[in-house]
Tab-separated table of C-alpha atoms in Angstrom:
chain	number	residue	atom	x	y	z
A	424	UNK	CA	-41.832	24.318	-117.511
A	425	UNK	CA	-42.679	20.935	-118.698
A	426	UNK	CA	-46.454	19.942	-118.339
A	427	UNK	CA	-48.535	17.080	-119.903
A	428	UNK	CA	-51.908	17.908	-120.171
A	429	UNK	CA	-52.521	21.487	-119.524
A	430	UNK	CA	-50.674	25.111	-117.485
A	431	UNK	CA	-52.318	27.378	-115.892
A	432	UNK	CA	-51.964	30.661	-117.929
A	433	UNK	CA	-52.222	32.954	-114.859
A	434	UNK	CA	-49.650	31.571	-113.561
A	435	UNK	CA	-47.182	31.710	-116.829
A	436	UNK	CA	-48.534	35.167	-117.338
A	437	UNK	CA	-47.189	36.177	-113.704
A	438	UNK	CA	-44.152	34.342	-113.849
A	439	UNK	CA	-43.433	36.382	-117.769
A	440	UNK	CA	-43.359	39.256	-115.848
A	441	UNK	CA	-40.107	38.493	-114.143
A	442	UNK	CA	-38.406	35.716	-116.054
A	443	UNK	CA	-38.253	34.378	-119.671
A	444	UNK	CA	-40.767	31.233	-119.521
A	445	UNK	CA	-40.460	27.984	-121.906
A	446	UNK	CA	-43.193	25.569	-122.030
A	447	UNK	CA	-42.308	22.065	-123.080
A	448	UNK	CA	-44.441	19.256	-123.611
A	449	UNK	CA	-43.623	16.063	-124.110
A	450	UNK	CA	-45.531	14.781	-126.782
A	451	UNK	CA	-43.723	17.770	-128.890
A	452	UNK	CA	-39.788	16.944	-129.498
A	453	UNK	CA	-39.599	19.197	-132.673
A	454	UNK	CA	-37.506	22.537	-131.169
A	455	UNK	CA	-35.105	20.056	-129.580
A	456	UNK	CA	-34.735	17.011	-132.320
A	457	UNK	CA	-34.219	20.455	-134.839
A	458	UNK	CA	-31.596	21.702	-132.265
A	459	UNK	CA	-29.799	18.338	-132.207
A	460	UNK	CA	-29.542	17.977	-135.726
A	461	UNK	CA	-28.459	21.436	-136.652
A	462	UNK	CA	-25.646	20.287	-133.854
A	463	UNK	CA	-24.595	17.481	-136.172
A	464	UNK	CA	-26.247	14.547	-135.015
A	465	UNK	CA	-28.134	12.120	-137.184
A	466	UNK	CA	-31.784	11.464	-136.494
A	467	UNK	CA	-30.614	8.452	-135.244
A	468	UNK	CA	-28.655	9.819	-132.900
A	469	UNK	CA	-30.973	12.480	-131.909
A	470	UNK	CA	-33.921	9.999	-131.221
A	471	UNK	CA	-31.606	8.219	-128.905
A	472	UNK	CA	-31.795	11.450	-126.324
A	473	UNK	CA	-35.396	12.782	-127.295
A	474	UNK	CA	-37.350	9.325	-128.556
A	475	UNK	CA	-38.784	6.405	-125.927
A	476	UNK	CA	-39.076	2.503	-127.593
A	477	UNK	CA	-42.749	2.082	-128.005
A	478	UNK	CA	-43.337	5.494	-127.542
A	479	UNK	CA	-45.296	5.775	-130.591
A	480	UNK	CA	-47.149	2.587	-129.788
A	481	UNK	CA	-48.529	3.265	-126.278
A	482	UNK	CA	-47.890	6.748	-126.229
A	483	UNK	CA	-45.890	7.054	-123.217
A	484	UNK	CA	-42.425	8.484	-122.660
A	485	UNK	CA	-39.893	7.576	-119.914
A	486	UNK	CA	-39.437	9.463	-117.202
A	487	UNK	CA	-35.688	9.859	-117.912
A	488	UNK	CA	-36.529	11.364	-121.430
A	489	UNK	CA	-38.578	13.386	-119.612
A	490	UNK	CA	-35.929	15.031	-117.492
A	491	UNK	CA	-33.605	15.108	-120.520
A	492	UNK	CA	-36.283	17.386	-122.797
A	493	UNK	CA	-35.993	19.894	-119.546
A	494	UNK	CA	-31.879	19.830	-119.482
A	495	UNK	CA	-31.378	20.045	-123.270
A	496	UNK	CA	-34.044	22.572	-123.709
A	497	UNK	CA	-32.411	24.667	-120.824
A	498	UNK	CA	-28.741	23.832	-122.352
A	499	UNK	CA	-29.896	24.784	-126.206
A	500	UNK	CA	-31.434	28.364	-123.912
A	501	UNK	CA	-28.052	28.720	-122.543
A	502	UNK	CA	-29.260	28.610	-119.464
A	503	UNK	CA	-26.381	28.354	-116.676
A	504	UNK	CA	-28.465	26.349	-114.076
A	505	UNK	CA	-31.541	23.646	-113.885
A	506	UNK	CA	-33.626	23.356	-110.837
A	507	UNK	CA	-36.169	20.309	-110.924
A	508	UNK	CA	-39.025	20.259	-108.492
A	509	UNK	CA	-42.271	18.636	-109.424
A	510	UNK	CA	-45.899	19.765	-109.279
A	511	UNK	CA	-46.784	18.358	-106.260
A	512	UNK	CA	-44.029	19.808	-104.449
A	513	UNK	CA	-44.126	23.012	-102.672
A	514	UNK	CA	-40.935	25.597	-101.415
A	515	UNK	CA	-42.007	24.933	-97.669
A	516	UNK	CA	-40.867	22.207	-94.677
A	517	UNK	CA	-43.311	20.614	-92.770
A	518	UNK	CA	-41.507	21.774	-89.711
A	519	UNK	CA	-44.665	19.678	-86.796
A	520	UNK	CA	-46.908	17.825	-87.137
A	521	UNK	CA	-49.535	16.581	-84.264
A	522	UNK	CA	-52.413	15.474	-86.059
A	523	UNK	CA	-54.020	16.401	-88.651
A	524	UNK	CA	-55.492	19.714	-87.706
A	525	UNK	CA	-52.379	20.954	-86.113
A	526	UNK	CA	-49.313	20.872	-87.892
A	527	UNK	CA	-46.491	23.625	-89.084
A	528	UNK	CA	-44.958	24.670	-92.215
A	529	UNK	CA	-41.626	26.438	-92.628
A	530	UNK	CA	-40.999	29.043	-95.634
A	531	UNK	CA	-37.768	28.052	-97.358
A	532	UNK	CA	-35.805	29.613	-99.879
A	533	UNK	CA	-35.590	26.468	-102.487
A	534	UNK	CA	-33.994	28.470	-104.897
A	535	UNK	CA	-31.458	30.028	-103.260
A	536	UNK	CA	-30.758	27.258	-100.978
A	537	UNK	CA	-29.642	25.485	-103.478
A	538	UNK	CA	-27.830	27.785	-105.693
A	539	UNK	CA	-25.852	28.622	-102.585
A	540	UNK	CA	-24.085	25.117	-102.489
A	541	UNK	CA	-23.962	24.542	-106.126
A	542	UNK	CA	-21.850	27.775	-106.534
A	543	UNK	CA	-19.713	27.295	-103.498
A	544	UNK	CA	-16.863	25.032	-105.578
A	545	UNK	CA	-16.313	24.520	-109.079
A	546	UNK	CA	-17.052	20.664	-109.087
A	547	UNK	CA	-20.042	20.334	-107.643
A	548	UNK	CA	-22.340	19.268	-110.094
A	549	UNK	CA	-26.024	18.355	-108.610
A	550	UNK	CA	-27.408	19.306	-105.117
A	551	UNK	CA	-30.766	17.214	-104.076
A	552	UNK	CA	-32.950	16.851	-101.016
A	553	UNK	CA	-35.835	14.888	-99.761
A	554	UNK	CA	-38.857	15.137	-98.767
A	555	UNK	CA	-41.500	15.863	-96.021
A	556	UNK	CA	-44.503	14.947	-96.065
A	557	UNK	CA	-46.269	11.254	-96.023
A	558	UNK	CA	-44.583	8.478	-97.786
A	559	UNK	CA	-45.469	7.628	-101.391
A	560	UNK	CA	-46.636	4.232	-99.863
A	561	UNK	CA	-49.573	4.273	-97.315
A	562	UNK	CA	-49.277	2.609	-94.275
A	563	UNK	CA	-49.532	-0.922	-95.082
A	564	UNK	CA	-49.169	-4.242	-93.525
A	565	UNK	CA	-49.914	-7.746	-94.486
A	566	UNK	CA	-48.566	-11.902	-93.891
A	567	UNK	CA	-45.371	-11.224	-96.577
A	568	UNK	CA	-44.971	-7.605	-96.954
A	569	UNK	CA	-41.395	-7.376	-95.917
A	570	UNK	CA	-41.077	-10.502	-98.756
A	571	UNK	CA	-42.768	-8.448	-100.955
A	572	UNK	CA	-40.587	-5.339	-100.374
A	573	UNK	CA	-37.184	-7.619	-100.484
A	574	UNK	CA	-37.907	-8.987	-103.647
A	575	UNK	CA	-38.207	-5.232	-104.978
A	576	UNK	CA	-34.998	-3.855	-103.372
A	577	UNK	CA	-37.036	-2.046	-100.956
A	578	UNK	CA	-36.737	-4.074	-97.509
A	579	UNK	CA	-35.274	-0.810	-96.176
A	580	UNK	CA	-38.426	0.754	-96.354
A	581	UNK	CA	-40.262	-1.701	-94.570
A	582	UNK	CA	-40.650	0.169	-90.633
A	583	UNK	CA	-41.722	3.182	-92.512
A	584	UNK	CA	-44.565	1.425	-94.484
A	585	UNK	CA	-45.633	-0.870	-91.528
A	586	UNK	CA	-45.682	2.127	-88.620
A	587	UNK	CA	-46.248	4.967	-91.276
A	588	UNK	CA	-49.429	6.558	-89.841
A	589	UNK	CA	-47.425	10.005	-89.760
A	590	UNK	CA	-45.664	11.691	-91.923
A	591	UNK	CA	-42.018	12.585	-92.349
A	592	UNK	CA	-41.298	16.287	-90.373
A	593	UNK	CA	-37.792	18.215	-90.589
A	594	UNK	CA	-37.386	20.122	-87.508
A	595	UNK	CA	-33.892	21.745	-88.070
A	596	UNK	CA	-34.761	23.788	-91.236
A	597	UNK	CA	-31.000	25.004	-91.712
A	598	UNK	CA	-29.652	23.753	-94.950
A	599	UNK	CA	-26.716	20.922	-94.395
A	600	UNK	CA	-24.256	19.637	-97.267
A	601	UNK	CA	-22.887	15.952	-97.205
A	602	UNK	CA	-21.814	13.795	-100.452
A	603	UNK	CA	-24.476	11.613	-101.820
A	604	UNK	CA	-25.030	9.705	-104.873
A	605	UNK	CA	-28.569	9.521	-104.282
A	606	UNK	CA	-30.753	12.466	-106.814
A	607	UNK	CA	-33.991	12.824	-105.675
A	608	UNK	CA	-35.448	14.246	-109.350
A	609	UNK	CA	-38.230	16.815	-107.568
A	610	UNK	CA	-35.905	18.016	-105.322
A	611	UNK	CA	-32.409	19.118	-107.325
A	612	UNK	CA	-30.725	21.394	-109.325
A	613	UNK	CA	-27.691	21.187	-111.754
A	614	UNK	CA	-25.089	23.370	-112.528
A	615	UNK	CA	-25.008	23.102	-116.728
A	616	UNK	CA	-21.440	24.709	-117.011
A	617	UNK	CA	-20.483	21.386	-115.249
A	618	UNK	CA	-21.769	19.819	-119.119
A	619	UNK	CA	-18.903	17.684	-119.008
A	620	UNK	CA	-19.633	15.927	-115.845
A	621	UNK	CA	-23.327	15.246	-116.908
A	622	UNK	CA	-25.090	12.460	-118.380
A	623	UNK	CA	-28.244	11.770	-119.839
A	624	UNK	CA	-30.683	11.110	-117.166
A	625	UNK	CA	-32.081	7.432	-118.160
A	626	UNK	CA	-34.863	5.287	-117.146
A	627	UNK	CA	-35.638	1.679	-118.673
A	628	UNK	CA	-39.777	0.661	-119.789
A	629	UNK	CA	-41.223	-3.179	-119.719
A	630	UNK	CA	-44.028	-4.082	-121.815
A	631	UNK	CA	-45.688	-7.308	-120.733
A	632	UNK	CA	-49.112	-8.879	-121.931
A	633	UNK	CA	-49.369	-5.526	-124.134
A	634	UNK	CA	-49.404	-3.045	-121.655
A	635	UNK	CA	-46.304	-0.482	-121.146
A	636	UNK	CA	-44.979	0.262	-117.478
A	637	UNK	CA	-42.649	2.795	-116.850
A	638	UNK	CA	-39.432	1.767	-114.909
A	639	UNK	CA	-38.804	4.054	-112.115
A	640	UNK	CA	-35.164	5.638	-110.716
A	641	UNK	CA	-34.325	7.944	-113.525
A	642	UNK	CA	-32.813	10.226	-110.498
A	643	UNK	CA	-30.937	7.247	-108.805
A	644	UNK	CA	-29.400	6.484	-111.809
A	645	UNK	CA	-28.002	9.949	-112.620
A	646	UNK	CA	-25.964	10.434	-109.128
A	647	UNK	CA	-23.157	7.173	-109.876
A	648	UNK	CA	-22.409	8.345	-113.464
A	649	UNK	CA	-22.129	12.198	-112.208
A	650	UNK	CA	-19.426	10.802	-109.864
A	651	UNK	CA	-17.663	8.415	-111.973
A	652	UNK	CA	-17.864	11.093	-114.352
A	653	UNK	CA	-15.504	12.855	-111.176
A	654	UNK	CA	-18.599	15.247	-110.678
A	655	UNK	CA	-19.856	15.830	-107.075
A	656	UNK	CA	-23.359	15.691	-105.789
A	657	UNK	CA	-24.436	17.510	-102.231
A	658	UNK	CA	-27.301	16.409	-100.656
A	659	UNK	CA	-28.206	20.177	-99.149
A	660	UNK	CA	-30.803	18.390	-96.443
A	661	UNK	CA	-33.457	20.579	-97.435
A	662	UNK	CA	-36.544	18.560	-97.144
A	663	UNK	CA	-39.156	20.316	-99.061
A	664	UNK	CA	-42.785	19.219	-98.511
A	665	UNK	CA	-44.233	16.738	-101.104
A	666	UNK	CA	-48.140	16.609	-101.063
A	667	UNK	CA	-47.655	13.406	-103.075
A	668	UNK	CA	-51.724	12.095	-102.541
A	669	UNK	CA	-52.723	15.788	-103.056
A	670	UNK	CA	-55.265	15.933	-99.772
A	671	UNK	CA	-52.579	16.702	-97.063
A	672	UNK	CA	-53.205	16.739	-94.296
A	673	UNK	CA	-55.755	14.010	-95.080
A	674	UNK	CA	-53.755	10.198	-93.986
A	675	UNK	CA	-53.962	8.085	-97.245
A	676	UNK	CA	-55.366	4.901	-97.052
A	677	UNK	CA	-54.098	2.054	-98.789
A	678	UNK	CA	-58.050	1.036	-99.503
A	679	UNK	CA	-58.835	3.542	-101.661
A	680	UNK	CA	-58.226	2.670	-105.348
A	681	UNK	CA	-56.404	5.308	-106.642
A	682	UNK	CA	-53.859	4.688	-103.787
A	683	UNK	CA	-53.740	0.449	-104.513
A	684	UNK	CA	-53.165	1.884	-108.077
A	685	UNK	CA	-50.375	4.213	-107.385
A	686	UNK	CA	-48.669	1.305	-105.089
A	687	UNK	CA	-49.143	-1.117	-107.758
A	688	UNK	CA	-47.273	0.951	-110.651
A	689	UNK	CA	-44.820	1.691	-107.756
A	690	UNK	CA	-44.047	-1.705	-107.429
A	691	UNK	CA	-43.756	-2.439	-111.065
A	692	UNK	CA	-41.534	0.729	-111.339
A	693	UNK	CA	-38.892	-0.846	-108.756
A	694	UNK	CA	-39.098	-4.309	-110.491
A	695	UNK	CA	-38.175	-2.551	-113.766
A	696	UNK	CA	-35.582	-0.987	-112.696
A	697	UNK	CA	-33.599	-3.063	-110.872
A	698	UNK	CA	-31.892	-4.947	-112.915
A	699	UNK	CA	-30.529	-1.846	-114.647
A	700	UNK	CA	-30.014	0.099	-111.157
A	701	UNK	CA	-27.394	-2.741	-110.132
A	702	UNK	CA	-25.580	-2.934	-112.977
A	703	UNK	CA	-24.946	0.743	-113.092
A	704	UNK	CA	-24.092	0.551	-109.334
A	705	UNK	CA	-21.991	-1.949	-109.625
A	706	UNK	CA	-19.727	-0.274	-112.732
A	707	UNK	CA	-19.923	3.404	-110.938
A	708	UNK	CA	-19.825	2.943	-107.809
A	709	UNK	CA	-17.434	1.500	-105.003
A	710	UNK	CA	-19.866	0.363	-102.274
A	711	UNK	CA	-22.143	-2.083	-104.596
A	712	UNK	CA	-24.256	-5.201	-102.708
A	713	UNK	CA	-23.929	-8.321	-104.281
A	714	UNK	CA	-27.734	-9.032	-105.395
A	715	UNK	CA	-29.066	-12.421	-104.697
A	716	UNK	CA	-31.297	-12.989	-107.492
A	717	UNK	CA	-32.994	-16.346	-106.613
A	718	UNK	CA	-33.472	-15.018	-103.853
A	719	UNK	CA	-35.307	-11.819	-104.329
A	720	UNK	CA	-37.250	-13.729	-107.184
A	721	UNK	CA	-38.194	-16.215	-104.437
A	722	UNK	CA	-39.058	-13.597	-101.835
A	723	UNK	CA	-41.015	-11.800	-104.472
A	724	UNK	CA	-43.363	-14.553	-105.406
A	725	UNK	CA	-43.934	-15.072	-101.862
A	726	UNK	CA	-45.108	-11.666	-101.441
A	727	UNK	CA	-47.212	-10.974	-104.905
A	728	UNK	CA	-49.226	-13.872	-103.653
A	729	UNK	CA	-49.779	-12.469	-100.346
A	730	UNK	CA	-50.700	-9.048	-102.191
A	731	UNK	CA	-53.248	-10.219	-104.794
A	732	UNK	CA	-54.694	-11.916	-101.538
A	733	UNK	CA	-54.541	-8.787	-99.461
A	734	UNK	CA	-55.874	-6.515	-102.151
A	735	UNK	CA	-58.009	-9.066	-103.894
A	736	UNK	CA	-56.226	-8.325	-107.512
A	737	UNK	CA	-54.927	-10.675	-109.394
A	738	UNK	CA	-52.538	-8.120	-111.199
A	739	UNK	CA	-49.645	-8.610	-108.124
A	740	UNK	CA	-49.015	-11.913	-109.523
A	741	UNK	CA	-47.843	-9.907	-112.137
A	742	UNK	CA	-44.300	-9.337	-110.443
A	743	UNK	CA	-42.177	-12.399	-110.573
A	744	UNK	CA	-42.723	-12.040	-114.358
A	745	UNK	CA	-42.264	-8.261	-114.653
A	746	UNK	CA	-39.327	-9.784	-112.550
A	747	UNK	CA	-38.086	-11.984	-114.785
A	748	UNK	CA	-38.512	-10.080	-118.053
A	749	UNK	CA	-36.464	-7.168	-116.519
A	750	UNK	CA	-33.625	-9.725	-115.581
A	751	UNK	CA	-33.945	-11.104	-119.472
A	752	UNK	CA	-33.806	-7.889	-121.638
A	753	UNK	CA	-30.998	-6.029	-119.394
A	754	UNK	CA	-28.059	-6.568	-122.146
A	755	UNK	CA	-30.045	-4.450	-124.497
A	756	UNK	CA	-31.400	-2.035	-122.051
A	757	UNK	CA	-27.437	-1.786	-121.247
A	758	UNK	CA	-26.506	-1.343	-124.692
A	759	UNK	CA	-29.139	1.146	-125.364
A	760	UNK	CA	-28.118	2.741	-122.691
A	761	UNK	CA	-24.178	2.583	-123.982
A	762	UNK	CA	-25.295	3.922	-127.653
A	763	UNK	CA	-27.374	6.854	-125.794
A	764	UNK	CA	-23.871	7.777	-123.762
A	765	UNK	CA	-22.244	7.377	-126.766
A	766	UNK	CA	-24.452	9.921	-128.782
A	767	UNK	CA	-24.402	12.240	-125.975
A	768	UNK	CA	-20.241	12.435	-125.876
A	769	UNK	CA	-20.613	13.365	-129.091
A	770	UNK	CA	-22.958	16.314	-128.615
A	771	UNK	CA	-21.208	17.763	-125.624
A	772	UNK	CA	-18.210	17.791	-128.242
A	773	UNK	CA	-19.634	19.178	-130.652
A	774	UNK	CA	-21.400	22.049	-128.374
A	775	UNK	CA	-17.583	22.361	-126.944
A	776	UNK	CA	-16.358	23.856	-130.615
C-alpha cells in the first residue's frame, strides 16, 4: 500500500490478518534504491527508476515514479501480480442513478474480475477499466471552452463537460474483454511474470516561474510500450465507481475553489504531457494523429483568455507558456526517458540470471 501522508492502522491491522501487508511511502526510496543496487545497478542507474528531477527541490515526485515504487516493491516481494486502484475508488458500479437521493450501486468482484482475464492467456499483460461516477471535470461551459479543451488534446471531452450534470452509470455489470492501449492507473492490474513485456511507468514534470507541476498520463503512456513491447492489454469493461470530489452523491460545482483548483492542475497536467504523449504514440503505435501544433497553441491562447475571464484568475494565462515550455524541453524529457528504458533492460536482465 502506498500512502503519502498517513494509513489507517485498523485497517492494515485487519487486512494483516489475511495477507502479508507492505507500506510504502514515497518520500522513503531506501528498501528499493538498496534492492537495485545489490541487483547491480549504479546509483545512477537506480535513481533513474526511484528519483524525480527537482524532487529534492520542491519535494514532489511524479506520478509515474510513483507507480514504479509499487511494481518494483511488489517485483523485489516476488509477488506474481499488481492490482492498482486508488483511494478514492471503491470495488462497486454505480449501476442508476436518478438524482441524487436515488441512485444504485452494484457489488463487484474487482479482484477477481480481473485476475480472471489476466490469467486466461499467457500474453496478456495489463487489464484496465474505467470509471463511474462524475467526471473529474465539473460541468462547465464558457465563450472558448471547446478552444480551451483543443489546445489540451481534450476536444473529445467537450459534450461530457458542457452537458455533464450526471454522472457516468454502467448498467450491464458483466465483465467484457476488448484490446486497448488505453491504462487507466486506478483501475488495472499487471501480471509481473509478463516482466519482459513491462516498462517503467513514466510521467514528465514542468517547472515554470518556480513552481513544479506534475505532468499527467503516467497510465496512457504505459499501454503503447506494453504493446510494442508485443504485450497485450484487455480493457475488462469493469467500471468501478470513482468518488473523485469525495461528496458523492453531492454534483460538484465548478465555483467552488477546491474544484477551479483541481481543474486548473488538470489542465496543466494535459499541457505537460502532451508533447511527450505524441511522441510515444507516434513511435509505438500504428494509429497516431498528426498534431497540429500552431494550431492547438493558437486554440489554447484563445481559450486561457476566456478562462482567466470566466474564473477571474489570472493563472490560465499560464497555458500557452506551460505550452510552449513542454514543446521546448521534449528532447531531454525523451532522452531521459531513453536512459530510464535503458537502465531498466538492464535490471530485468540481471533479475533474469
Amino acid at each position: 500500500i502506498v500512502y503519502n501522508n498517513s494509513v489507517d492502522k485498523r485497517i492494515i491491522k485487519e487486512l494483516g490478518k489475511y495477507t502479508n501487508v507492505v507500506l510504502i511511502h514515497p518520500g522513503d526510496s531506501e528498501y528499493i534504491a538498496e534492492k537495485l543496487i545489490h541487483l547491480g545497478l549504479s546509483h545512477i542507474e537506480a535513481d533513474y527508476l526511484i528519483e524525480t528531477p527537482f524532487c529534492s527541490k520542491y519535494n514532489m515526485i511524479s506520478y509515474g515514479t510513483m507507480r514504479n515504487y509499487v511494481m518494483l516493491t511488489a517485483l523485489f516481494l516476488e509477488a506474481d501480480h499488481l492490482i492498482y486502484f486508488d483511494s478514492d475508488v471503491y470495488p462497486k458500479i454505480l449501476n442508476s442513478f436518478t438524482n441524487e437521493n436515488e441512485y444504485l450501486f452494484h457489488e463487484t468482484d474487482f479482484v477477481g474480475n480481473h485476475m480472471k482475464i489476466l490469467l486466461s492467456s499467457d500474453d496478456i499483460v495489463v487489464t484496465t477499466g474505467d470509471y463511474t461516477g462524475y467526471y473529474v471535470v465539473p460541468k462547465l461551459n464558457f465563450p472558448k471552452l471547446y478552444d480551451l479543451l483543443f489546445g489540451m488534446q481534450k476536444e473529445d471531452q467537450y459534450e461530457r463537460i458542457v452537458s455533464g450534470e450526471e454522472p457516468v452509470i454502467q448498467r450491464n455489470i458483466i465483465p467484457g474483454r476488448s484490446e486497448t492501449h488505453k491504462i487507466i492507473g486506478g483501475n488495472c492490474a499487471v501480471d509481473l511474470s509478463n516482466f519482459n513485456f513491462l516498462p517503467p511507468f513514466h510521467s514528465n514534470m514542468l517547472v515554470m516561474d518556480n513552481e513544479c507541476f506534475l505532468g499527467r498520463g503516467e497510465d496512457t503512456l504505459f499501454g503503447p510500450v506494453i504493446q510494442k513491447f508485443n504485450g497485450r492489454c484487455i480493457d475488462i469493461d469493469m467500471k468501478i465507481f470513482h468518488n473523485c470530489f469525495g461528496d458523492f452523491p453531492n454534483k460538484p460545482s465548478i465555483v467552488v475553489q477546491k474544484n477551479i483548483d483541481r481543474f486548473y492542475y488538470a489542465c496543466m497536467g494535459w499541457i505537460i504531457r502532451n508533447p511527450f504523449y505524441n511522441f510515444i504514440t507516434k513511435r509505438y503505435t500504428d494509429n497516431y494523429e498528426e498534431i497540429d501544433i500552431e494550431r492547438r497553441y493558437k486554440c489554447l491562447e484563445l481559450g486561457s483568455i476566456a478562462a482567466a475571464e470566466y474564473f477571474s484568475e489570472e493563472r490560465f494565462l499560464n497555458f500557452p507558456k506551460a505550452f510552449g515550455d513542454a514543446y521546448d524541453k521534449i528532447e531531454n524529457d525523451t532522452n531521459y526517458f531513453y536512459n530510464k528504458l535503458e537502465v531498466w533492460d538492464k535490471m530485468k536482465s540481471l533479475l533474469r540470471k
